[in-house]
Amino acid sequence: MLAFTGIVGILAVPQKKSASSEMERKGMKRDLDRLMEERNLDGFLVLGEGHGPVMRYLTNGGFFEGALLLKPRGKEVTLVHGMMERDTAAATGLRTVNREDHFNRYELLKEFEGDRLAAGAAYISRAMEMVGLRGRVGVYGMQDAGASLALMAKVKEQIEDIEIVGEYGQTLFSQAFVTKDNAELEILRRAGRHTCSVVGDVQAFIQEHKVGRDETLLKADGEPLTIGDVKGFMRGRLHANGLQEDHGTIFSQGRDAGVPHNAGDPMMPLQLGRSIIFDIFPTTEEGYFHDMTRTWSLGYATDEVQEAYDQTKEIFDRVMAELELGRPMRDYQLMTCDYYESKGHKTARSHPGTEEGYVHSLGHGIGLEIHEGPNFSHAAGEQAVLLPGHVVTIEPGLYYPSRGYGVRVEDAVAYSEEGELIWLTDYPYDLVIPMNG
């Protein structure tokens, strides 16, 4: 929600501009005016939580409480921020306005006789007046839906000549997110390196443990090593590598690995010979995700799991070898379905809604959100093709909860602005993890 601490008024005064405000903004950021024109928008307003992806995108990873971002089409983005965040605001390269320099929030509340909704709407409407934001205005950001509805209704009462526009599905910013510039790709490279380092630390941590008589891993005190123990260790390594567990982590074993988004039972002991899906998707300080998956079987793998894994790795390698710019993305999903069906597995194409076999699409975009466009769906049209700036995951898998296992392999790859293929994930694909005890 828009915190009350951010409810202040803005007078129509000259706006400050940071020394770095002329910095080059590449990729889709420079296309915001074109995207607004395509939607017949005269401008946009971004409000809500400071860690929201749109707020992070426009501020280059900054975090702000109760801030506003406003842009009339054809003009610069203006950041309205709090006094305590003035240094962070200056580093964004945006035109900035310090709220407290121009109006006191308590005076605004006094003006509206303690009505927080009216005061909050006045903060927004006066900021819009200051930058000349009129006409059809798209509203974006991460905020409680009810609060947004109430605020925008009140803003419309205070400003007559605006139309508040909401989008669903492919929005202005979801379309902008699809294409990354090289500066964003450098952040994503770092995210991949650090995530792979954490995965290596987790593997080494598991291998340090002894194996009991019933093939259960044991801690030094003789108690079983659990999935919760592994995740606790992993979180410490994420922190040490400058990463955050923003959306959780999948570390599931046996039957649970057969359900793609089962996060794993924290009380379950680790055991030899059971498939483990380790799907890790942390964020950087700037808010960008990495996403990778490895399937492990400690000590040894059963013949059935080994066969399923070998098939999954084979189609993974085929897809990777055939990635090329300009090719329809659905081709790769169809290729994967063809392969798995030839091996006797159900797929999302042959048996829509199936809970066993290959049950999902091949991959998705990543960036400031864990699931962005573009997508590898067999339902996608011919116009959905790989382009420079795309960052995607490739993640085939087979799932058989009734047989007690699941397998998946996932890497993230990107195309630079120049069209160079960049492998963001660099970690071994070994299924069987040797144990020392």
Coordinates of C-alpha atoms in Angstrom, one line a residue:
M1 CA 0.0 0.0 0.0
L2 CA 1.0 3.6 -0.4
A3 CA 2.4 4.3 3.0
F4 CA 1.0 7.3 4.9
T5 CA 4.5 8.5 5.5
G6 CA 4.7 9.3 1.8
I7 CA 1.5 11.4 1.6
V8 CA 2.6 14.9 1.0
G9 CA 1.7 17.7 -1.4
I10 CA 3.7 19.0 -4.4
L11 CA 3.6 22.6 -5.6
A12 CA 4.2 23.5 -9.2
V13 CA 7.8 24.5 -8.8
P14 CA 10.9 23.9 -10.9
Q15 CA 12.2 20.4 -10.8
K16 CA 15.7 19.4 -9.9
K17 CA 17.8 17.3 -12.2
S18 CA 20.6 15.1 -11.0
A19 CA 24.1 15.5 -12.5
S20 CA 23.8 12.0 -14.1
S21 CA 20.3 12.6 -15.6
E22 CA 21.6 12.6 -19.1
M23 CA 23.0 9.1 -18.8
E24 CA 22.1 6.8 -21.7
R25 CA 19.1 4.5 -21.3
K26 CA 19.3 1.7 -23.8
G27 CA 17.0 -1.1 -24.8
M28 CA 13.2 -0.8 -24.3
K29 CA 13.6 2.1 -21.8
R30 CA 14.1 4.4 -24.7
D31 CA 11.0 3.0 -26.4
L32 CA 8.5 4.0 -23.6
D33 CA 7.1 6.8 -25.7
R34 CA 6.5 4.5 -28.6
L35 CA 4.8 1.9 -26.4
M36 CA 2.6 4.6 -24.9
E37 CA 1.7 5.8 -28.4
E38 CA 0.7 2.3 -29.4
R39 CA -1.7 2.2 -26.5
N40 CA -3.0 5.7 -27.0
L41 CA -1.6 6.8 -23.6
D42 CA -0.7 10.4 -22.9
G43 CA 1.5 9.4 -20.0
F44 CA 1.9 7.0 -17.0
L45 CA 2.0 7.0 -13.3
V46 CA 3.8 4.5 -11.1
L47 CA 3.1 4.2 -7.4
G48 CA 3.2 1.5 -4.7
E49 CA 5.9 -0.6 -3.1
G50 CA 9.4 0.5 -3.7
H51 CA 10.5 -3.1 -4.5
G52 CA 8.0 -3.5 -7.2
P53 CA 9.5 -4.4 -10.6
V54 CA 8.3 -1.3 -12.5
M55 CA 9.7 1.0 -9.8
R56 CA 13.0 -0.9 -9.8
Y57 CA 13.1 -0.9 -13.6
L58 CA 12.8 2.9 -13.9
T59 CA 15.0 3.8 -11.0
N60 CA 17.8 1.3 -11.9
G61 CA 17.2 -0.8 -8.8
G62 CA 16.5 2.0 -6.3
F63 CA 14.2 1.5 -3.3
F64 CA 11.8 4.3 -2.3
E65 CA 9.0 4.6 0.2
G66 CA 5.8 6.3 -1.0
A67 CA 7.5 7.5 -4.2
L68 CA 5.8 8.4 -7.5
L69 CA 7.2 8.1 -11.0
L70 CA 5.4 10.2 -13.6
K71 CA 6.0 10.6 -17.3
P72 CA 4.0 12.6 -19.9
R73 CA 4.6 11.1 -23.3
G74 CA 7.5 12.9 -24.9
K75 CA 8.9 14.1 -21.7
E76 CA 11.3 12.8 -19.0
V77 CA 10.4 10.5 -16.1
T78 CA 10.1 12.5 -12.9
L79 CA 10.8 10.8 -9.5
V80 CA 9.0 12.3 -6.5
H81 CA 10.8 11.0 -3.4
G82 CA 11.2 11.5 0.3
M83 CA 13.9 13.7 1.9
M84 CA 15.7 10.7 3.4
E85 CA 16.1 9.1 0.0
R86 CA 17.6 12.1 -1.8
D87 CA 21.0 10.4 -2.3
T88 CA 19.4 7.3 -3.7
A89 CA 17.2 9.5 -5.9
A90 CA 20.2 11.4 -7.2
A91 CA 21.8 8.2 -8.3
T92 CA 18.9 7.1 -10.5
G93 CA 19.7 9.6 -13.3
L94 CA 16.1 10.8 -13.3
R95 CA 14.6 14.2 -12.9
T96 CA 13.9 14.4 -9.1
V97 CA 11.6 16.3 -6.8
N98 CA 12.0 16.1 -3.0
R99 CA 8.6 16.1 -1.5
E100 CA 9.5 17.7 1.8
D101 CA 11.1 20.7 0.0
H102 CA 7.7 21.8 -1.3
F103 CA 4.9 20.7 1.0
N104 CA 4.5 19.3 4.5
R105 CA 2.3 16.1 4.8
Y106 CA 0.8 17.3 8.0
E107 CA -0.4 20.5 6.3
L108 CA -1.9 18.4 3.6
L109 CA -3.8 16.4 6.2
K110 CA -4.9 19.5 7.9
E111 CA -6.2 20.9 4.6
F112 CA -8.3 17.8 4.2
E113 CA -9.4 17.6 7.9
G114 CA -7.6 14.3 8.5
D115 CA -9.0 12.5 5.5
R116 CA -6.1 10.3 4.5
L117 CA -7.6 9.2 1.3
A118 CA -8.2 12.7 0.1
A119 CA -4.7 13.8 1.2
G120 CA -3.1 10.8 -0.5
A121 CA -5.1 11.6 -3.7
A122 CA -4.0 15.2 -3.5
Y123 CA -0.4 14.2 -3.3
I124 CA -0.8 12.3 -6.6
S125 CA -3.0 14.8 -8.4
R126 CA -0.8 17.7 -7.5
A127 CA 2.3 15.8 -8.7
M128 CA 0.5 15.1 -11.9
E129 CA -0.4 18.8 -12.3
M130 CA 3.2 19.7 -11.7
V131 CA 4.6 17.6 -14.6
G132 CA 1.6 18.3 -16.9
L133 CA 0.2 14.7 -16.8
R134 CA -3.2 14.8 -18.4
G135 CA -5.4 12.8 -20.8
R136 CA -5.2 9.0 -20.8
V137 CA -2.9 8.0 -18.0
G138 CA -1.7 4.4 -17.5
V139 CA -1.3 3.4 -13.9
Y140 CA 1.3 0.8 -12.8
G141 CA 3.1 -0.4 -9.8
M142 CA 2.8 -2.8 -6.9
Q143 CA 0.0 -1.8 -4.5
D144 CA -3.1 -3.3 -2.8
A145 CA -5.8 -3.4 -5.4
G146 CA -8.4 -1.9 -3.1
A147 CA -6.2 1.0 -2.2
S148 CA -5.4 1.7 -5.8
L149 CA -9.1 1.8 -6.7
A150 CA -9.9 4.2 -3.9
L151 CA -7.0 6.5 -4.7
M152 CA -7.6 6.6 -8.4
A153 CA -11.3 7.3 -7.9
K154 CA -10.5 10.2 -5.6
V155 CA -7.8 11.5 -8.0
K156 CA -10.4 11.6 -10.8
E157 CA -12.6 13.8 -8.5
Q158 CA -9.7 16.2 -8.0
I159 CA -8.6 16.4 -11.7
E160 CA -11.3 16.5 -14.3
D161 CA -9.4 16.1 -17.6
I162 CA -7.8 12.7 -17.0
E163 CA -8.8 9.1 -17.8
I164 CA -7.2 6.5 -15.6
V165 CA -6.2 3.4 -17.7
G166 CA -5.4 0.0 -16.3
E167 CA -3.9 -2.8 -18.4
Y168 CA -4.1 -6.6 -18.1
G169 CA -1.9 -9.2 -19.7
Q170 CA 0.8 -7.6 -21.9
T171 CA 1.1 -4.2 -20.4
L172 CA 3.4 -1.3 -21.4
F173 CA 6.0 -2.5 -18.9
S174 CA 5.7 -6.2 -19.3
Q175 CA 6.4 -5.5 -23.0
A176 CA 9.3 -3.2 -22.1
F177 CA 10.7 -5.9 -19.7
V178 CA 11.0 -8.5 -22.5
T179 CA 14.1 -6.9 -24.0
K180 CA 17.1 -6.2 -21.8
D181 CA 20.0 -3.8 -22.6
N182 CA 23.6 -4.8 -22.1
A183 CA 23.7 -3.1 -18.7
E184 CA 20.9 -5.3 -17.5
L185 CA 22.6 -8.3 -19.0
E186 CA 25.7 -7.6 -17.0
I187 CA 23.6 -7.7 -13.8
L188 CA 22.1 -11.0 -15.0
R189 CA 25.5 -12.5 -15.7
R190 CA 26.5 -11.6 -12.2
A191 CA 23.3 -13.2 -10.8
G192 CA 24.1 -16.4 -12.7
R193 CA 27.7 -16.6 -11.5
H194 CA 26.7 -16.1 -7.9
T195 CA 23.7 -18.5 -8.0
C196 CA 26.0 -21.2 -9.5
S197 CA 28.4 -20.6 -6.6
V198 CA 25.6 -21.1 -4.1
V199 CA 24.6 -24.3 -5.8
G200 CA 28.1 -25.6 -5.6
D201 CA 28.3 -24.7 -1.9
V202 CA 25.0 -26.6 -1.3
Q203 CA 26.3 -29.7 -3.1
A204 CA 29.5 -29.6 -1.1
F205 CA 27.5 -29.2 2.2
I206 CA 25.4 -32.2 1.4
Q207 CA 28.5 -34.3 0.5
E208 CA 30.1 -33.5 3.9
H209 CA 27.5 -35.6 5.7
K210 CA 27.7 -39.3 6.6
V211 CA 25.2 -41.9 5.4
G212 CA 23.3 -44.0 8.0
R213 CA 22.4 -47.7 7.7
D214 CA 19.1 -46.9 6.2
E215 CA 20.7 -44.7 3.5
T216 CA 19.6 -41.5 5.3
L217 CA 22.1 -38.6 5.6
L218 CA 23.1 -37.8 9.1
K219 CA 24.3 -34.7 10.8
A220 CA 27.2 -34.7 13.3
D221 CA 24.7 -35.2 16.2
G222 CA 23.3 -38.3 14.6
E223 CA 20.0 -36.6 13.6
P224 CA 18.9 -36.8 10.0
L225 CA 19.9 -34.1 7.6
T226 CA 16.6 -32.6 6.4
I227 CA 15.5 -30.5 3.4
G228 CA 15.0 -27.6 5.9
D229 CA 18.6 -27.9 7.0
V230 CA 19.7 -27.7 3.4
K231 CA 17.6 -24.6 2.7
G232 CA 18.9 -23.0 5.9
F233 CA 22.5 -23.4 4.8
M234 CA 21.5 -22.2 1.3
R235 CA 20.0 -19.0 2.6
G236 CA 23.3 -18.2 4.4
R237 CA 25.2 -18.7 1.2
L238 CA 22.7 -16.6 -0.8
H239 CA 23.3 -13.7 1.6
A240 CA 27.0 -14.1 1.4
N241 CA 26.8 -13.8 -2.4
G242 CA 24.6 -10.7 -2.4
L243 CA 21.5 -12.6 -3.3
Q244 CA 18.0 -12.8 -1.8
E245 CA 15.4 -15.6 -1.7
D246 CA 12.6 -13.5 -2.9
H247 CA 10.1 -16.1 -4.0
G248 CA 11.3 -19.2 -2.1
T249 CA 13.2 -22.2 -3.4
I250 CA 12.3 -25.6 -4.7
F251 CA 14.2 -28.5 -3.1
S252 CA 12.0 -31.5 -3.4
Q253 CA 12.7 -35.2 -3.1
G254 CA 11.1 -38.4 -4.4
R255 CA 7.3 -38.1 -5.0
D256 CA 7.4 -34.4 -4.3
A257 CA 9.9 -33.9 -7.1
G258 CA 7.2 -35.3 -9.4
V259 CA 5.1 -32.2 -8.8
P260 CA 6.9 -29.3 -10.6
H261 CA 6.3 -26.5 -8.1
N262 CA 6.3 -28.5 -4.9
A263 CA 8.8 -26.6 -2.7
G264 CA 9.8 -29.7 -0.7
D265 CA 8.9 -30.9 2.8
P266 CA 11.4 -29.1 5.2
M267 CA 11.1 -32.1 7.7
M268 CA 11.9 -34.7 5.1
P269 CA 15.4 -36.4 5.6
L270 CA 17.7 -36.7 2.6
Q271 CA 18.1 -40.2 1.4
L272 CA 20.3 -42.0 -1.2
G273 CA 18.9 -43.0 -4.5
R274 CA 15.9 -40.6 -4.6
S275 CA 15.6 -37.9 -7.2
I276 CA 16.0 -34.3 -5.9
I277 CA 14.9 -31.3 -8.0
F278 CA 16.8 -28.2 -6.9
D279 CA 15.2 -25.2 -8.6
I280 CA 16.8 -22.0 -7.3
F281 CA 15.7 -18.5 -8.4
P282 CA 17.1 -15.7 -6.2
T283 CA 17.3 -12.0 -6.9
T284 CA 20.1 -9.5 -7.0
E285 CA 20.2 -6.3 -5.0
E286 CA 18.8 -4.6 -8.1
G287 CA 15.9 -7.0 -8.2
Y288 CA 16.9 -9.2 -11.2
F289 CA 16.3 -12.9 -11.0
H290 CA 18.4 -15.9 -12.0
D291 CA 16.7 -19.2 -12.5
M292 CA 18.3 -22.6 -12.8
T293 CA 17.5 -26.2 -11.9
R294 CA 19.6 -29.3 -11.3
T295 CA 18.3 -32.8 -10.6
W296 CA 20.4 -34.9 -8.2
S297 CA 20.3 -38.4 -6.9
L298 CA 22.6 -38.9 -3.9
G299 CA 25.0 -41.9 -4.1
Y300 CA 23.2 -43.7 -7.0
A301 CA 20.2 -43.4 -9.2
T302 CA 17.6 -46.0 -10.1
D303 CA 17.4 -47.2 -13.7
E304 CA 14.1 -45.5 -14.3
V305 CA 15.3 -42.1 -12.9
Q306 CA 18.5 -42.4 -14.9
E307 CA 16.6 -43.1 -18.1
A308 CA 14.2 -40.2 -17.6
Y309 CA 17.1 -37.9 -16.8
D310 CA 19.1 -39.0 -19.9
Q311 CA 16.1 -38.3 -22.1
T312 CA 15.6 -34.9 -20.5
K313 CA 19.3 -34.0 -20.9
E314 CA 19.2 -35.2 -24.5
I315 CA 16.3 -32.9 -25.5
F316 CA 17.8 -30.1 -23.5
D317 CA 21.0 -30.4 -25.5
R318 CA 19.1 -30.5 -28.8
V319 CA 17.2 -27.4 -28.0
M320 CA 20.3 -25.5 -26.9
A321 CA 22.1 -26.5 -30.1
E322 CA 19.3 -25.2 -32.3
L323 CA 18.6 -21.8 -30.6
E324 CA 18.8 -19.0 -33.2
L325 CA 17.5 -15.5 -33.5
G326 CA 14.4 -15.0 -35.5
R327 CA 13.1 -18.5 -35.1
P328 CA 9.6 -19.0 -33.7
M329 CA 9.8 -19.9 -30.1
R330 CA 7.0 -22.5 -30.4
D331 CA 9.3 -24.5 -32.6
Y332 CA 11.3 -25.5 -29.6
Q333 CA 8.3 -26.5 -27.5
L334 CA 7.0 -28.6 -30.4
M335 CA 10.4 -30.2 -30.8
T336 CA 10.4 -31.1 -27.1
C337 CA 6.9 -32.5 -27.3
D338 CA 7.8 -34.5 -30.4
Y339 CA 10.8 -36.0 -28.6
Y340 CA 9.1 -36.9 -25.4
E341 CA 6.1 -38.4 -27.2
S342 CA 8.4 -40.5 -29.3
K343 CA 9.7 -42.0 -26.0
G344 CA 6.2 -42.8 -24.8
H345 CA 5.5 -39.9 -22.5
K346 CA 2.4 -37.8 -22.3
T347 CA 2.9 -34.1 -23.0
A348 CA 1.0 -30.9 -22.4
R349 CA 0.3 -31.0 -26.2
S350 CA -0.9 -34.6 -26.5
H351 CA -2.7 -34.7 -23.2
P352 CA -3.6 -31.2 -22.0
G353 CA -3.8 -31.0 -18.3
T354 CA -1.8 -34.2 -17.7
E355 CA -0.1 -34.5 -14.3
E356 CA 2.5 -37.0 -15.5
G357 CA 5.0 -36.9 -18.2
Y358 CA 6.1 -33.5 -19.7
V359 CA 3.5 -31.2 -18.2
H360 CA 4.6 -27.7 -18.9
S361 CA 6.1 -25.4 -21.6
L362 CA 9.8 -25.3 -22.3
G363 CA 10.7 -22.0 -20.6
H364 CA 10.0 -18.4 -20.1
G365 CA 11.6 -15.0 -19.8
I366 CA 13.3 -13.8 -16.6
G367 CA 14.4 -10.4 -15.4
L368 CA 12.8 -8.2 -12.8
E369 CA 10.1 -10.8 -12.6
I370 CA 10.6 -14.5 -12.3
H371 CA 8.1 -15.2 -15.1
E372 CA 8.2 -12.7 -17.9
G373 CA 7.8 -12.8 -21.7
P374 CA 8.7 -14.3 -24.0
N375 CA 7.4 -17.8 -23.6
F376 CA 8.1 -21.1 -25.3
S377 CA 4.5 -22.3 -25.8
H378 CA 3.1 -24.5 -28.5
A379 CA 0.2 -22.1 -28.6
A380 CA 2.3 -19.1 -29.5
G381 CA 2.1 -17.6 -32.9
E382 CA 4.7 -17.3 -35.6
Q383 CA 5.4 -13.7 -34.7
A384 CA 6.8 -14.8 -31.3
V385 CA 10.5 -15.2 -32.2
L386 CA 13.8 -15.0 -30.3
L387 CA 15.2 -11.4 -30.5
P388 CA 18.3 -9.6 -29.3
G389 CA 17.9 -8.7 -25.6
H390 CA 15.8 -11.7 -24.8
V391 CA 16.6 -13.6 -21.6
V392 CA 15.0 -17.0 -21.3
T393 CA 15.1 -20.3 -19.5
I394 CA 15.2 -23.7 -21.1
E395 CA 13.8 -26.3 -18.7
P396 CA 12.5 -29.6 -20.0
G397 CA 11.4 -32.2 -17.4
L398 CA 9.5 -35.4 -16.7
Y399 CA 7.3 -35.9 -13.7
Y400 CA 5.9 -39.1 -12.3
P401 CA 4.7 -38.6 -8.7
S402 CA 2.9 -42.0 -8.8
R403 CA 6.3 -43.6 -9.4
G404 CA 8.1 -41.4 -6.8
Y405 CA 10.3 -39.2 -8.9
G406 CA 10.7 -36.1 -11.1
V407 CA 13.6 -34.7 -13.2
R408 CA 14.3 -31.3 -14.7
V409 CA 17.2 -29.5 -16.2
E410 CA 17.2 -25.7 -16.5
D411 CA 19.6 -23.1 -17.6
A412 CA 19.1 -19.4 -18.4
V413 CA 20.5 -17.9 -21.6
A414 CA 20.4 -14.4 -23.2
Y415 CA 21.0 -12.7 -26.4
S416 CA 23.0 -9.4 -26.2
E417 CA 21.9 -6.3 -28.1
E418 CA 24.4 -7.4 -30.8
G419 CA 22.8 -10.8 -31.1
E420 CA 25.5 -12.8 -29.2
L421 CA 24.2 -15.9 -27.3
I422 CA 25.2 -15.7 -23.6
W423 CA 25.0 -18.7 -21.3
L424 CA 24.1 -17.3 -17.9
T425 CA 24.1 -20.7 -16.1
D426 CA 27.4 -22.5 -15.8
Y427 CA 27.2 -25.6 -13.6
P428 CA 27.7 -29.3 -14.1
Y429 CA 24.8 -31.6 -15.0
D430 CA 25.7 -34.6 -13.0
L431 CA 22.7 -36.6 -11.9
V432 CA 24.5 -38.8 -9.4
I433 CA 26.2 -36.9 -6.5
P434 CA 28.9 -39.1 -4.9
M435 CA 28.7 -39.4 -1.1
N436 CA 31.7 -39.9 1.2
G437 CA 30.1 -41.9 3.9

